[in-house]
Amino acid sequence: MQTTLTLFDTVVSKPILPKVEKKKISKEVIKVGWSYSKMEMLKSCPRKYYYNYFGAGKRKAKEDTNKSEIAFLSKMSNIHTTVGTIVHESIAIFLRKRQKEEEWNFEQLKWLAEKKLNDTIDYTVKLKNGEETNNPFPLCPIKELFYNTSLKDEIIDFAKAKINISLEHFYNSEDYEKIRDNGFYIETIVESMAKFKLDNTNIDGVIDIAFEDDGKFHIVDWKTSHYEPEETSVQLLVYALWAIEKHGKEIDEINIYKAYLLDGKIEPLEFTQKHLDRAKAKIRQSVEEMTMLEQYGIDGIIEAFDCCDEPKVCKLCPFEKICKSSKIN
Ligand code: SF4
């Protein structure tokens, strides 16, 4: 179990933060919400965190002259995230249909995912060409297609292969039998917000699927990447904290799993009270970090948010264009 935090190595120790009035950074007046994805974004690139949580918002960083472009880019997604979203949404719809006793077969599930992919691709191409885009559902343009960094056919082939194998495993793998079977029950929680408070902070997450079975409360997180050995997972421990806070479960009643759809495998996460305490400590430290940065973000002081400048991270970042041009100017 990892105990050392790296989040603060990259941000807190840097002495470049511009000065703001003391009263503005008082913890009493600044309240931040926390989520695992927010923490991970700050860890991977503070500048990206600024763009996403301040630059793109209407009420924060009001003086940022690039606001409309940042807001547009914040809706953009890379192809890997697009695939993950489509797989998650398609499985959620499939399970909700089951709950309404509308049984879908594999072809219907595959059709739905392909439609979502095609709609997203058409939408991106239209946006790129400046054409009218009248889609009733919110879609995220695909970065690689919008900026022509990958060919359309390559993107389609890559996405289709990954989506199809993930859905095929979801539909057929023995490891997921219990999950599919429990999808019938109306009590099963499918793709739902997990909200609770830690101290006075609102904690947010999204539960892919959670259900009661054999006297246990099972929480499953779908992964659209291959299996990666991990000693622990703050993300899953947050779900366990939610089950305790919101569903009154005891630790030994909770089972949490990562389901690796590309491999068709499921991996349980063993945890104890000690792991939960460490997760809480990590969240508290992360909240402190976010609180410290909040007023800089509200005031649009972008210099307080360092660029990671990691080519691998930047390649997938929707803000790459604006980020690079801000460094040139
Ligand atoms: S392009 Fe790179 S440095 Fe700039 S915001 Fe994105 S991840 Fe950060």
PDB file of C-alpha atoms in Angstrom, residues 219-326:
ATOM      1  CA  ILE A 219     -19.258  -2.163  -6.439  1.00  0.00           C
ATOM      2  CA  VAL A 220     -17.773  -2.598  -9.915  1.00  0.00           C
ATOM      3  CA  ASP A 221     -15.734  -0.098 -11.889  1.00  0.00           C
ATOM      4  CA  TRP A 222     -15.413  -0.751 -15.640  1.00  0.00           C
ATOM      5  CA  LYS A 223     -11.956  -0.207 -17.119  1.00  0.00           C
ATOM      6  CA  THR A 224     -11.368   0.082 -20.856  1.00  0.00           C
ATOM      7  CA  SER A 225      -7.620  -0.400 -20.473  1.00  0.00           C
ATOM      8  CA  HIS A 226      -5.702  -3.654 -20.008  1.00  0.00           C
ATOM      9  CA  TYR A 227      -5.108  -5.059 -16.542  1.00  0.00           C
ATOM     10  CA  GLU A 228      -2.526  -3.112 -14.535  1.00  0.00           C
ATOM     11  CA  PRO A 229      -1.344  -4.500 -11.212  1.00  0.00           C
ATOM     12  CA  GLU A 230      -2.092  -1.918  -8.538  1.00  0.00           C
ATOM     13  CA  GLU A 231      -1.561  -2.248  -4.829  1.00  0.00           C
ATOM     14  CA  THR A 232      -4.478  -0.002  -4.015  1.00  0.00           C
ATOM     15  CA  SER A 233      -6.845   2.433  -5.652  1.00  0.00           C
ATOM     16  CA  VAL A 234      -7.982   5.692  -4.067  1.00  0.00           C
ATOM     17  CA  GLN A 235     -10.773   5.772  -6.639  1.00  0.00           C
ATOM     18  CA  LEU A 236     -12.245   2.474  -5.460  1.00  0.00           C
ATOM     19  CA  LEU A 237     -11.652   3.276  -1.802  1.00  0.00           C
ATOM     20  CA  VAL A 238     -13.755   6.420  -2.315  1.00  0.00           C
ATOM     21  CA  TYR A 239     -16.583   4.130  -3.449  1.00  0.00           C
ATOM     22  CA  ALA A 240     -16.139   2.090  -0.268  1.00  0.00           C
ATOM     23  CA  LEU A 241     -16.339   5.292   1.806  1.00  0.00           C
ATOM     24  CA  TRP A 242     -19.536   6.175  -0.069  1.00  0.00           C
ATOM     25  CA  ALA A 243     -21.017   2.727   0.678  1.00  0.00           C
ATOM     26  CA  ILE A 244     -20.264   3.228   4.380  1.00  0.00           C
ATOM     27  CA  GLU A 245     -21.517   6.839   4.506  1.00  0.00           C
ATOM     28  CA  LYS A 246     -24.574   6.565   2.296  1.00  0.00           C
ATOM     29  CA  HIS A 247     -25.619   2.926   2.570  1.00  0.00           C
ATOM     30  CA  GLY A 248     -24.566   2.255   6.149  1.00  0.00           C
ATOM     31  CA  LYS A 249     -22.395  -0.734   5.173  1.00  0.00           C
ATOM     32  CA  GLU A 250     -19.673  -2.268   7.307  1.00  0.00           C
ATOM     33  CA  ILE A 251     -16.237  -2.791   5.777  1.00  0.00           C
ATOM     34  CA  ASP A 252     -16.596  -6.563   5.675  1.00  0.00           C
ATOM     35  CA  GLU A 253     -19.885  -6.235   3.773  1.00  0.00           C
ATOM     36  CA  ILE A 254     -18.301  -4.322   0.884  1.00  0.00           C
ATOM     37  CA  ASN A 255     -16.642  -5.916  -2.151  1.00  0.00           C
ATOM     38  CA  ILE A 256     -15.068  -3.625  -4.744  1.00  0.00           C
ATOM     39  CA  TYR A 257     -13.698  -4.648  -8.120  1.00  0.00           C
ATOM     40  CA  LYS A 258     -12.052  -3.344 -11.236  1.00  0.00           C
ATOM     41  CA  ALA A 259     -13.448  -5.036 -14.326  1.00  0.00           C
ATOM     42  CA  TYR A 260     -10.926  -4.946 -17.190  1.00  0.00           C
ATOM     43  CA  LEU A 261     -13.144  -5.146 -20.245  1.00  0.00           C
ATOM     44  CA  LEU A 262     -10.324  -5.560 -22.778  1.00  0.00           C
ATOM     45  CA  ASP A 263      -9.203  -8.714 -20.946  1.00  0.00           C
ATOM     46  CA  GLY A 264     -12.633  -9.887 -19.804  1.00  0.00           C
ATOM     47  CA  LYS A 265     -11.288 -10.159 -16.264  1.00  0.00           C
ATOM     48  CA  ILE A 266     -12.333  -8.869 -12.878  1.00  0.00           C
ATOM     49  CA  GLU A 267      -9.943  -7.906 -10.090  1.00  0.00           C
ATOM     50  CA  PRO A 268     -11.140  -7.568  -6.478  1.00  0.00           C
ATOM     51  CA  LEU A 269      -9.528  -4.957  -4.258  1.00  0.00           C
ATOM     52  CA  GLU A 270      -8.635  -6.132  -0.772  1.00  0.00           C
ATOM     53  CA  PHE A 271      -8.851  -3.364   1.794  1.00  0.00           C
ATOM     54  CA  THR A 272      -8.962  -2.699   5.526  1.00  0.00           C
ATOM     55  CA  GLN A 273      -9.799   0.261   7.781  1.00  0.00           C
ATOM     56  CA  LYS A 274      -6.157   1.304   7.449  1.00  0.00           C
ATOM     57  CA  HIS A 275      -6.514   1.645   3.684  1.00  0.00           C
ATOM     58  CA  LEU A 276      -9.664   3.737   4.121  1.00  0.00           C
ATOM     59  CA  ASP A 277      -7.907   5.997   6.637  1.00  0.00           C
ATOM     60  CA  ARG A 278      -5.050   6.506   4.212  1.00  0.00           C
ATOM     61  CA  ALA A 279      -7.474   7.307   1.417  1.00  0.00           C
ATOM     62  CA  LYS A 280      -9.158   9.885   3.663  1.00  0.00           C
ATOM     63  CA  ALA A 281      -5.773  11.427   4.477  1.00  0.00           C
ATOM     64  CA  LYS A 282      -4.963  11.642   0.796  1.00  0.00           C
ATOM     65  CA  ILE A 283      -8.292  13.314   0.034  1.00  0.00           C
ATOM     66  CA  ARG A 284      -7.781  15.826   2.864  1.00  0.00           C
ATOM     67  CA  GLN A 285      -4.319  16.740   1.585  1.00  0.00           C
ATOM     68  CA  SER A 286      -5.670  17.064  -1.929  1.00  0.00           C
ATOM     69  CA  VAL A 287      -8.531  19.301  -0.730  1.00  0.00           C
ATOM     70  CA  GLU A 288      -5.992  21.497   1.032  1.00  0.00           C
ATOM     71  CA  GLU A 289      -4.012  21.808  -2.160  1.00  0.00           C
ATOM     72  CA  MET A 290      -7.103  22.687  -4.191  1.00  0.00           C
ATOM     73  CA  THR A 291      -8.197  25.217  -1.560  1.00  0.00           C
ATOM     74  CA  MET A 292      -4.816  26.896  -1.731  1.00  0.00           C
ATOM     75  CA  LEU A 293      -5.063  27.262  -5.500  1.00  0.00           C
ATOM     76  CA  GLU A 294      -8.748  28.188  -5.660  1.00  0.00           C
ATOM     77  CA  GLN A 295      -8.450  31.977  -5.360  1.00  0.00           C
ATOM     78  CA  TYR A 296      -5.711  32.091  -7.989  1.00  0.00           C
ATOM     79  CA  GLY A 297      -8.055  30.265 -10.313  1.00  0.00           C
ATOM     80  CA  ILE A 298     -11.031  32.503  -9.507  1.00  0.00           C
ATOM     81  CA  ASP A 299      -8.856  35.552 -10.191  1.00  0.00           C
ATOM     82  CA  GLY A 300      -7.593  34.020 -13.453  1.00  0.00           C
ATOM     83  CA  ILE A 301      -3.946  34.037 -12.335  1.00  0.00           C
ATOM     84  CA  ILE A 302      -2.898  31.342 -14.777  1.00  0.00           C
ATOM     85  CA  GLU A 303       0.806  31.638 -13.846  1.00  0.00           C
ATOM     86  CA  ALA A 304       0.020  29.951 -10.523  1.00  0.00           C
ATOM     87  CA  PHE A 305      -0.723  26.745 -12.441  1.00  0.00           C
ATOM     88  CA  ASP A 306       2.375  25.124 -13.871  1.00  0.00           C
ATOM     89  CA  CYS A 307       2.497  23.353 -17.214  1.00  0.00           C
ATOM     90  CA  CYS A 308       3.539  19.719 -16.952  1.00  0.00           C
ATOM     91  CA  ASP A 309       5.171  19.823 -20.400  1.00  0.00           C
ATOM     92  CA  GLU A 310       5.093  16.048 -20.625  1.00  0.00           C
ATOM     93  CA  PRO A 311       4.794  15.225 -24.359  1.00  0.00           C
ATOM     94  CA  LYS A 312       2.774  12.072 -23.637  1.00  0.00           C
ATOM     95  CA  VAL A 313       0.271  13.979 -21.470  1.00  0.00           C
ATOM     96  CA  CYS A 314       0.105  17.006 -23.806  1.00  0.00           C
ATOM     97  CA  LYS A 315      -0.607  14.794 -26.814  1.00  0.00           C
ATOM     98  CA  LEU A 316      -3.877  13.716 -25.202  1.00  0.00           C
ATOM     99  CA  CYS A 317      -4.771  17.117 -23.749  1.00  0.00           C
ATOM    100  CA  PRO A 318      -7.639  19.063 -25.369  1.00  0.00           C
ATOM    101  CA  PHE A 319      -6.007  22.390 -24.433  1.00  0.00           C
ATOM    102  CA  GLU A 320      -2.729  21.695 -26.241  1.00  0.00           C
ATOM    103  CA  LYS A 321      -3.240  24.341 -28.940  1.00  0.00           C
ATOM    104  CA  ILE A 322      -4.139  27.216 -26.637  1.00  0.00           C
ATOM    105  CA  CYS A 323      -1.521  26.148 -24.103  1.00  0.00           C
ATOM    106  CA  LYS A 324       1.267  26.214 -26.695  1.00  0.00           C
ATOM    107  CA  SER A 325       0.195  29.557 -28.168  1.00  0.00           C
ATOM    108  CA  SER A 326       0.028  31.131 -24.684  1.00  0.00           C
TER     109      SER A 326
END
